[in-house]
């Protein structure tokens, strides 16, 4: 190694150590709030590893991430400002220590969720492979993360697809207070590589040159297309788990002093002096330069303003996609599945970044046939069959979306989305926000949901309220083949993560007219499916058809129902609902999800807040009974709201008013 490279390694280690020592002081002074996890003791891992990467290569970090960011070239001033919650920080003060990222430097982010970076790194590697850019990446994680499911799912996928990524475990012997000896069934993390048929090596993580050599080999292997390597770097953190931690002691003084004897910086200084003839003045010069840089960073941060409420609110969503094509005229009948397939096929043709991944989506085109036949046109790279690994599927979607692809991930049956929750809720919905509102996360998670075909409690749920509750997500809910194609087209073109709900009864429902040309239905725009004077009915997905049937029956009784399909559940077209309620003065909401704590509760509250003076009757909700979905067909029909239930609710609000408030109906 050249003197210059050795000096650079040394400087990086010193910058990391002095930065994090400075952060401890700032925390004590109250200038850094919340918490931060010190990297002091582990500097050789980040410095040795990142020195093997070029600018186009990526790193994904974890909660103890300052070292990785610094080693990959992040600005100390912007990091410091972020730690102080300032608007000039990497995340405009919205992310803090655990979310620092710089996509321009391919630092894809630290992470507050243990193990998540392994998933995002796997997705980013997939994206690099698909874009053919020759870049590789390192996913850093702690020993504790190797007992998370995402580790195992992703090492399997990474190896199976020979992805250009290095899995780098920083084994600092503890996950919070728990020793690896008490948490891990194997004596060497690197041995777990055998289960995923990739090389596994353990290196001295306090020897910067040893780390550098091992990672160099792994990076070369990844770049050649031979797939990932699992590296375990043995190291130790000197400080407690975090700056906020004030834990009873769980490590011995002897253990700490043993590790201090192997301090990476002191050892490297000795080597540079003895073998490479570095002079005392060289060290002094570097130290002085680092101190000056840190002082300037600190000053910059302290002088920086804090973010405003508007900075925060603007960071949640990227602007929604707005359609520009004229509405096409020519129509023919398609089934719901055909409409979805047509949207996906047309968008894949239009944009090479669009691809599909999921269980059985490629060769057989999905168990509901939503992608059937597309593989023949687009091939197995873009119609990607995956292992049964929902967390990794969602992780590949997030990692590839933030690095330039536009993935569509299928959930085979929506109930399995429970396995994807971290990636959807903690990662995709918050990524843009945590990074100060800059990046986009263009991904779609779609699949069949709802009951009606006797699939019982774990294959029939309507879980939309879980997702409408989360800022950062878009939730789309088509009610017909026409809506399915137009909304999915928008979803694929949208720069925010979209949850796309495909009700199973629509899959088995009637064909309907769908234009052949691509068209996009605007996000956040409801449609009036039937105009009426007496009562507003807000209905979603399969309940729209049920509501229309109920409306026809009510017509015979002289009750004129207006049926509104919000189509987008989040962001909700509040104006369309309010305008209708102002006209009819009555509101009934019907959805298949549970009535209690459901989507309808939000609609009801919104109308109560904004239009209570226009209401002549209480708002009624019709939703599923408060039980899981039963298998028995008669009971299932009793749980899912029927046209009878809707008719009854409408009669209640209308007749109540016609016979006078307070009358029993
Ligand atoms: C999924 C999840 N579980 C638990 C936590 C709380 N937590 C944060 S860091 C940590 C320890 C992680 O240990 P390790 O992966 O070895 O990293 P280290 O802190 O040692 O660097 C825990 C339990 C979390 N943030 N995320
Ligand atoms: Mg650890």
JSON list of C-alpha atoms in Angstrom, two decimals, residues 454-621:
[
{"chain": "A", "resi": 454, "resn": "UNK", "atom": "CA", "xyz": [-63.79, -19.20, 2.07]},
{"chain": "A", "resi": 455, "resn": "UNK", "atom": "CA", "xyz": [-60.10, -18.83, 2.75]},
{"chain": "A", "resi": 456, "resn": "UNK", "atom": "CA", "xyz": [-60.63, -18.31, 6.50]},
{"chain": "A", "resi": 457, "resn": "UNK", "atom": "CA", "xyz": [-58.93, -16.10, 9.05]},
{"chain": "A", "resi": 458, "resn": "UNK", "atom": "CA", "xyz": [-55.38, -15.80, 7.71]},
{"chain": "A", "resi": 459, "resn": "UNK", "atom": "CA", "xyz": [-56.19, -15.40, 4.00]},
{"chain": "A", "resi": 460, "resn": "UNK", "atom": "CA", "xyz": [-59.18, -13.05, 3.99]},
{"chain": "A", "resi": 461, "resn": "UNK", "atom": "CA", "xyz": [-58.46, -9.90, 5.90]},
{"chain": "A", "resi": 462, "resn": "UNK", "atom": "CA", "xyz": [-59.02, -6.30, 4.85]},
{"chain": "A", "resi": 463, "resn": "UNK", "atom": "CA", "xyz": [-56.11, -4.51, 6.44]},
{"chain": "A", "resi": 464, "resn": "UNK", "atom": "CA", "xyz": [-56.30, -1.11, 4.76]},
{"chain": "A", "resi": 465, "resn": "UNK", "atom": "CA", "xyz": [-56.59, 0.77, 8.06]},
{"chain": "A", "resi": 466, "resn": "UNK", "atom": "CA", "xyz": [-53.10, -0.37, 9.05]},
{"chain": "A", "resi": 467, "resn": "UNK", "atom": "CA", "xyz": [-51.69, 1.51, 6.07]},
{"chain": "A", "resi": 468, "resn": "UNK", "atom": "CA", "xyz": [-54.00, 4.51, 5.87]},
{"chain": "A", "resi": 469, "resn": "UNK", "atom": "CA", "xyz": [-52.79, 5.25, 9.39]},
{"chain": "A", "resi": 470, "resn": "UNK", "atom": "CA", "xyz": [-49.21, 5.80, 8.27]},
{"chain": "A", "resi": 471, "resn": "UNK", "atom": "CA", "xyz": [-48.01, 9.16, 6.90]},
{"chain": "A", "resi": 472, "resn": "UNK", "atom": "CA", "xyz": [-45.78, 8.61, 3.89]},
{"chain": "A", "resi": 473, "resn": "UNK", "atom": "CA", "xyz": [-47.84, 5.83, 2.32]},
{"chain": "A", "resi": 474, "resn": "UNK", "atom": "CA", "xyz": [-50.32, 6.13, -0.52]},
{"chain": "A", "resi": 475, "resn": "UNK", "atom": "CA", "xyz": [-53.18, 3.60, -0.34]},
{"chain": "A", "resi": 476, "resn": "UNK", "atom": "CA", "xyz": [-55.12, 2.82, -3.51]},
{"chain": "A", "resi": 477, "resn": "UNK", "atom": "CA", "xyz": [-58.24, 0.67, -3.61]},
{"chain": "A", "resi": 478, "resn": "UNK", "atom": "CA", "xyz": [-59.79, -0.03, -7.02]},
{"chain": "A", "resi": 479, "resn": "UNK", "atom": "CA", "xyz": [-63.41, -1.15, -7.27]},
{"chain": "A", "resi": 480, "resn": "UNK", "atom": "CA", "xyz": [-63.53, -2.34, -10.91]},
{"chain": "A", "resi": 481, "resn": "UNK", "atom": "CA", "xyz": [-61.28, -3.37, -13.79]},
{"chain": "A", "resi": 482, "resn": "UNK", "atom": "CA", "xyz": [-61.38, 0.23, -15.09]},
{"chain": "A", "resi": 483, "resn": "UNK", "atom": "CA", "xyz": [-60.15, 1.61, -11.79]},
{"chain": "A", "resi": 484, "resn": "UNK", "atom": "CA", "xyz": [-57.64, -1.21, -11.42]},
{"chain": "A", "resi": 485, "resn": "UNK", "atom": "CA", "xyz": [-55.80, -0.35, -14.62]},
{"chain": "A", "resi": 486, "resn": "UNK", "atom": "CA", "xyz": [-55.94, 3.41, -14.23]},
{"chain": "A", "resi": 487, "resn": "UNK", "atom": "CA", "xyz": [-54.97, 3.47, -10.58]},
{"chain": "A", "resi": 488, "resn": "UNK", "atom": "CA", "xyz": [-52.19, 0.92, -10.99]},
{"chain": "A", "resi": 489, "resn": "UNK", "atom": "CA", "xyz": [-50.75, 2.97, -13.84]},
{"chain": "A", "resi": 490, "resn": "UNK", "atom": "CA", "xyz": [-50.63, 5.97, -11.49]},
{"chain": "A", "resi": 491, "resn": "UNK", "atom": "CA", "xyz": [-49.21, 3.82, -8.70]},
{"chain": "A", "resi": 492, "resn": "UNK", "atom": "CA", "xyz": [-46.33, 2.67, -10.88]},
{"chain": "A", "resi": 493, "resn": "UNK", "atom": "CA", "xyz": [-45.58, 6.24, -11.98]},
{"chain": "A", "resi": 494, "resn": "UNK", "atom": "CA", "xyz": [-45.93, 7.61, -8.43]},
{"chain": "A", "resi": 495, "resn": "UNK", "atom": "CA", "xyz": [-42.81, 8.66, -6.51]},
{"chain": "A", "resi": 496, "resn": "UNK", "atom": "CA", "xyz": [-44.18, 7.59, -3.12]},
{"chain": "A", "resi": 497, "resn": "UNK", "atom": "CA", "xyz": [-44.62, 4.05, -1.81]},
{"chain": "A", "resi": 498, "resn": "UNK", "atom": "CA", "xyz": [-48.05, 2.73, -2.76]},
{"chain": "A", "resi": 499, "resn": "UNK", "atom": "CA", "xyz": [-50.11, 0.02, -1.09]},
{"chain": "A", "resi": 500, "resn": "UNK", "atom": "CA", "xyz": [-52.37, -1.29, -3.82]},
{"chain": "A", "resi": 501, "resn": "UNK", "atom": "CA", "xyz": [-55.34, -3.33, -2.61]},
{"chain": "A", "resi": 502, "resn": "UNK", "atom": "CA", "xyz": [-56.95, -5.81, -4.99]},
{"chain": "A", "resi": 503, "resn": "UNK", "atom": "CA", "xyz": [-60.10, -7.27, -3.53]},
{"chain": "A", "resi": 504, "resn": "UNK", "atom": "CA", "xyz": [-60.50, -10.99, -4.25]},
{"chain": "A", "resi": 505, "resn": "UNK", "atom": "CA", "xyz": [-64.19, -10.66, -5.12]},
{"chain": "A", "resi": 506, "resn": "UNK", "atom": "CA", "xyz": [-63.20, -8.32, -7.93]},
{"chain": "A", "resi": 507, "resn": "UNK", "atom": "CA", "xyz": [-60.87, -11.01, -9.27]},
{"chain": "A", "resi": 508, "resn": "UNK", "atom": "CA", "xyz": [-63.80, -13.38, -9.48]},
{"chain": "A", "resi": 509, "resn": "UNK", "atom": "CA", "xyz": [-66.22, -10.63, -10.52]},
{"chain": "A", "resi": 510, "resn": "UNK", "atom": "CA", "xyz": [-67.59, -9.39, -13.81]},
{"chain": "A", "resi": 511, "resn": "UNK", "atom": "CA", "xyz": [-65.57, -8.19, -16.78]},
{"chain": "A", "resi": 512, "resn": "UNK", "atom": "CA", "xyz": [-65.97, -4.50, -17.51]},
{"chain": "A", "resi": 513, "resn": "UNK", "atom": "CA", "xyz": [-65.02, -1.90, -20.10]},
{"chain": "A", "resi": 514, "resn": "UNK", "atom": "CA", "xyz": [-61.37, -0.89, -19.95]},
{"chain": "A", "resi": 515, "resn": "UNK", "atom": "CA", "xyz": [-59.57, 1.34, -22.48]},
{"chain": "A", "resi": 516, "resn": "UNK", "atom": "CA", "xyz": [-56.78, -0.34, -24.36]},
{"chain": "A", "resi": 517, "resn": "UNK", "atom": "CA", "xyz": [-54.46, 2.64, -24.31]},
{"chain": "A", "resi": 518, "resn": "UNK", "atom": "CA", "xyz": [-52.56, 3.50, -21.11]},
{"chain": "A", "resi": 519, "resn": "UNK", "atom": "CA", "xyz": [-54.39, 5.93, -18.83]},
{"chain": "A", "resi": 520, "resn": "UNK", "atom": "CA", "xyz": [-53.84, 7.05, -15.28]},
{"chain": "A", "resi": 521, "resn": "UNK", "atom": "CA", "xyz": [-56.48, 7.88, -12.69]},
{"chain": "A", "resi": 522, "resn": "UNK", "atom": "CA", "xyz": [-55.32, 10.78, -10.52]},
{"chain": "A", "resi": 523, "resn": "UNK", "atom": "CA", "xyz": [-54.25, 9.91, -6.99]},
{"chain": "A", "resi": 524, "resn": "UNK", "atom": "CA", "xyz": [-56.48, 11.45, -4.31]},
{"chain": "A", "resi": 525, "resn": "UNK", "atom": "CA", "xyz": [-59.54, 11.83, -6.55]},
{"chain": "A", "resi": 526, "resn": "UNK", "atom": "CA", "xyz": [-62.80, 10.13, -5.63]},
{"chain": "A", "resi": 527, "resn": "UNK", "atom": "CA", "xyz": [-65.48, 9.26, -8.16]},
{"chain": "A", "resi": 528, "resn": "UNK", "atom": "CA", "xyz": [-69.23, 9.50, -7.80]},
{"chain": "A", "resi": 529, "resn": "UNK", "atom": "CA", "xyz": [-70.51, 6.11, -8.93]},
{"chain": "A", "resi": 530, "resn": "UNK", "atom": "CA", "xyz": [-74.16, 7.07, -8.62]},
{"chain": "A", "resi": 531, "resn": "UNK", "atom": "CA", "xyz": [-75.71, 10.47, -8.05]},
{"chain": "A", "resi": 532, "resn": "UNK", "atom": "CA", "xyz": [-78.45, 10.85, -5.46]},
{"chain": "A", "resi": 533, "resn": "UNK", "atom": "CA", "xyz": [-80.16, 13.36, -3.18]},
{"chain": "A", "resi": 534, "resn": "UNK", "atom": "CA", "xyz": [-81.04, 11.62, 0.06]},
{"chain": "A", "resi": 535, "resn": "UNK", "atom": "CA", "xyz": [-77.93, 10.03, 1.48]},
{"chain": "A", "resi": 536, "resn": "UNK", "atom": "CA", "xyz": [-74.19, 9.84, 0.75]},
{"chain": "A", "resi": 537, "resn": "UNK", "atom": "CA", "xyz": [-72.73, 6.35, 0.75]},
{"chain": "A", "resi": 538, "resn": "UNK", "atom": "CA", "xyz": [-68.94, 6.11, 0.85]},
{"chain": "A", "resi": 539, "resn": "UNK", "atom": "CA", "xyz": [-67.92, 2.61, -0.18]},
{"chain": "A", "resi": 540, "resn": "UNK", "atom": "CA", "xyz": [-64.64, 0.97, -1.04]},
{"chain": "A", "resi": 541, "resn": "UNK", "atom": "CA", "xyz": [-63.47, -1.86, -3.29]},
{"chain": "A", "resi": 542, "resn": "UNK", "atom": "CA", "xyz": [-65.94, -4.77, -3.54]},
{"chain": "A", "resi": 543, "resn": "UNK", "atom": "CA", "xyz": [-68.39, -2.85, -1.35]},
{"chain": "A", "resi": 544, "resn": "UNK", "atom": "CA", "xyz": [-68.94, -0.36, -4.17]},
{"chain": "A", "resi": 545, "resn": "UNK", "atom": "CA", "xyz": [-70.81, -2.98, -6.20]},
{"chain": "A", "resi": 546, "resn": "UNK", "atom": "CA", "xyz": [-72.73, -4.08, -3.09]},
{"chain": "A", "resi": 547, "resn": "UNK", "atom": "CA", "xyz": [-73.61, -0.44, -2.43]},
{"chain": "A", "resi": 548, "resn": "UNK", "atom": "CA", "xyz": [-74.86, 0.04, -5.99]},
{"chain": "A", "resi": 549, "resn": "UNK", "atom": "CA", "xyz": [-77.09, -3.02, -5.64]},
{"chain": "A", "resi": 550, "resn": "UNK", "atom": "CA", "xyz": [-78.42, -1.66, -2.36]},
{"chain": "A", "resi": 551, "resn": "UNK", "atom": "CA", "xyz": [-79.03, 1.71, -4.00]},
{"chain": "A", "resi": 552, "resn": "UNK", "atom": "CA", "xyz": [-81.19, 0.10, -6.72]},
{"chain": "A", "resi": 553, "resn": "UNK", "atom": "CA", "xyz": [-83.30, -1.57, -4.06]},
{"chain": "A", "resi": 554, "resn": "UNK", "atom": "CA", "xyz": [-83.65, 1.64, -2.09]},
{"chain": "A", "resi": 555, "resn": "UNK", "atom": "CA", "xyz": [-84.75, 3.47, -5.20]},
{"chain": "A", "resi": 556, "resn": "UNK", "atom": "CA", "xyz": [-87.95, 1.41, -5.11]},
{"chain": "A", "resi": 557, "resn": "UNK", "atom": "CA", "xyz": [-88.55, 2.75, -1.61]},
{"chain": "A", "resi": 558, "resn": "UNK", "atom": "CA", "xyz": [-88.11, 6.30, -2.78]},
{"chain": "A", "resi": 559, "resn": "UNK", "atom": "CA", "xyz": [-84.65, 6.73, -1.27]},
{"chain": "A", "resi": 560, "resn": "UNK", "atom": "CA", "xyz": [-82.11, 8.26, -3.62]},
{"chain": "A", "resi": 561, "resn": "UNK", "atom": "CA", "xyz": [-78.56, 7.23, -2.73]},
{"chain": "A", "resi": 562, "resn": "UNK", "atom": "CA", "xyz": [-75.33, 8.89, -3.86]},
{"chain": "A", "resi": 563, "resn": "UNK", "atom": "CA", "xyz": [-72.47, 6.37, -3.98]},
{"chain": "A", "resi": 564, "resn": "UNK", "atom": "CA", "xyz": [-68.93, 7.70, -3.69]},
{"chain": "A", "resi": 565, "resn": "UNK", "atom": "CA", "xyz": [-65.91, 5.54, -4.29]},
{"chain": "A", "resi": 566, "resn": "UNK", "atom": "CA", "xyz": [-62.84, 7.30, -2.80]},
{"chain": "A", "resi": 567, "resn": "UNK", "atom": "CA", "xyz": [-60.52, 5.06, -4.93]},
{"chain": "A", "resi": 568, "resn": "UNK", "atom": "CA", "xyz": [-57.58, 6.56, -3.04]},
{"chain": "A", "resi": 569, "resn": "UNK", "atom": "CA", "xyz": [-57.90, 5.87, 0.68]},
{"chain": "A", "resi": 570, "resn": "UNK", "atom": "CA", "xyz": [-54.84, 7.95, 1.48]},
{"chain": "A", "resi": 571, "resn": "UNK", "atom": "CA", "xyz": [-54.67, 10.82, 0.59]},
{"chain": "A", "resi": 572, "resn": "UNK", "atom": "CA", "xyz": [-58.45, 10.94, 0.93]},
{"chain": "A", "resi": 573, "resn": "UNK", "atom": "CA", "xyz": [-60.52, 13.17, -1.34]},
{"chain": "A", "resi": 574, "resn": "UNK", "atom": "CA", "xyz": [-62.18, 14.90, 1.60]},
{"chain": "A", "resi": 575, "resn": "UNK", "atom": "CA", "xyz": [-63.75, 17.59, -0.56]},
{"chain": "A", "resi": 576, "resn": "UNK", "atom": "CA", "xyz": [-65.70, 15.10, -2.66]},
{"chain": "A", "resi": 577, "resn": "UNK", "atom": "CA", "xyz": [-67.19, 13.54, 0.47]},
{"chain": "A", "resi": 578, "resn": "UNK", "atom": "CA", "xyz": [-67.91, 16.85, 2.17]},
{"chain": "A", "resi": 579, "resn": "UNK", "atom": "CA", "xyz": [-69.54, 18.29, -0.97]},
{"chain": "A", "resi": 580, "resn": "UNK", "atom": "CA", "xyz": [-71.80, 15.27, -1.21]},
{"chain": "A", "resi": 581, "resn": "UNK", "atom": "CA", "xyz": [-72.73, 15.36, 2.48]},
{"chain": "A", "resi": 582, "resn": "UNK", "atom": "CA", "xyz": [-73.57, 19.04, 2.18]},
{"chain": "A", "resi": 583, "resn": "UNK", "atom": "CA", "xyz": [-76.03, 18.06, -0.54]},
{"chain": "A", "resi": 584, "resn": "UNK", "atom": "CA", "xyz": [-77.60, 14.97, 1.09]},
{"chain": "A", "resi": 585, "resn": "UNK", "atom": "CA", "xyz": [-77.15, 15.75, 4.81]},
{"chain": "A", "resi": 586, "resn": "UNK", "atom": "CA", "xyz": [-76.67, 12.08, 5.60]},
{"chain": "A", "resi": 587, "resn": "UNK", "atom": "CA", "xyz": [-73.72, 9.73, 5.52]},
{"chain": "A", "resi": 588, "resn": "UNK", "atom": "CA", "xyz": [-73.33, 5.97, 5.58]},
{"chain": "A", "resi": 589, "resn": "UNK", "atom": "CA", "xyz": [-69.88, 4.42, 5.14]},
{"chain": "A", "resi": 590, "resn": "UNK", "atom": "CA", "xyz": [-69.46, 0.81, 4.08]},
{"chain": "A", "resi": 591, "resn": "UNK", "atom": "CA", "xyz": [-66.28, -1.22, 3.88]},
{"chain": "A", "resi": 592, "resn": "UNK", "atom": "CA", "xyz": [-65.33, -4.80, 4.37]},
{"chain": "A", "resi": 593, "resn": "UNK", "atom": "CA", "xyz": [-62.64, -4.16, 6.96]},
{"chain": "A", "resi": 594, "resn": "UNK", "atom": "CA", "xyz": [-63.64, -4.36, 10.60]},
{"chain": "A", "resi": 595, "resn": "UNK", "atom": "CA", "xyz": [-66.02, -1.58, 11.55]},
{"chain": "A", "resi": 596, "resn": "UNK", "atom": "CA", "xyz": [-64.28, -0.90, 14.83]},
{"chain": "A", "resi": 597, "resn": "UNK", "atom": "CA", "xyz": [-61.18, 1.29, 14.46]},
{"chain": "A", "resi": 598, "resn": "UNK", "atom": "CA", "xyz": [-61.60, 1.07, 10.72]},
{"chain": "A", "resi": 599, "resn": "UNK", "atom": "CA", "xyz": [-61.24, 3.35, 7.69]},
{"chain": "A", "resi": 600, "resn": "UNK", "atom": "CA", "xyz": [-64.87, 4.42, 8.15]},
{"chain": "A", "resi": 601, "resn": "UNK", "atom": "CA", "xyz": [-64.11, 5.82, 11.58]},
{"chain": "A", "resi": 602, "resn": "UNK", "atom": "CA", "xyz": [-61.69, 8.29, 10.01]},
{"chain": "A", "resi": 603, "resn": "UNK", "atom": "CA", "xyz": [-64.19, 9.30, 7.34]},
{"chain": "A", "resi": 604, "resn": "UNK", "atom": "CA", "xyz": [-66.87, 9.74, 9.99]},
{"chain": "A", "resi": 605, "resn": "UNK", "atom": "CA", "xyz": [-64.61, 11.83, 12.19]},
{"chain": "A", "resi": 606, "resn": "UNK", "atom": "CA", "xyz": [-63.52, 13.97, 9.25]},
{"chain": "A", "resi": 607, "resn": "UNK", "atom": "CA", "xyz": [-67.13, 14.70, 8.26]},
{"chain": "A", "resi": 608, "resn": "UNK", "atom": "CA", "xyz": [-68.09, 15.36, 11.88]},
{"chain": "A", "resi": 609, "resn": "UNK", "atom": "CA", "xyz": [-65.25, 17.86, 12.15]},
{"chain": "A", "resi": 610, "resn": "UNK", "atom": "CA", "xyz": [-65.88, 19.62, 8.86]},
{"chain": "A", "resi": 611, "resn": "UNK", "atom": "CA", "xyz": [-69.59, 19.34, 8.13]},
{"chain": "A", "resi": 612, "resn": "UNK", "atom": "CA", "xyz": [-71.51, 18.55, 11.28]},
{"chain": "A", "resi": 613, "resn": "UNK", "atom": "CA", "xyz": [-73.83, 21.49, 10.72]},
{"chain": "A", "resi": 614, "resn": "UNK", "atom": "CA", "xyz": [-75.04, 19.97, 7.48]},
{"chain": "A", "resi": 615, "resn": "UNK", "atom": "CA", "xyz": [-75.87, 16.58, 8.98]},
{"chain": "A", "resi": 616, "resn": "UNK", "atom": "CA", "xyz": [-79.50, 15.67, 9.70]},
{"chain": "A", "resi": 617, "resn": "UNK", "atom": "CA", "xyz": [-78.77, 12.21, 11.11]},
{"chain": "A", "resi": 618, "resn": "UNK", "atom": "CA", "xyz": [-75.97, 10.36, 12.86]},
{"chain": "A", "resi": 619, "resn": "UNK", "atom": "CA", "xyz": [-73.26, 8.98, 10.61]},
{"chain": "A", "resi": 620, "resn": "UNK", "atom": "CA", "xyz": [-73.54, 5.21, 10.33]},
{"chain": "A", "resi": 621, "resn": "UNK", "atom": "CA", "xyz": [-70.79, 2.76, 9.52]}
]
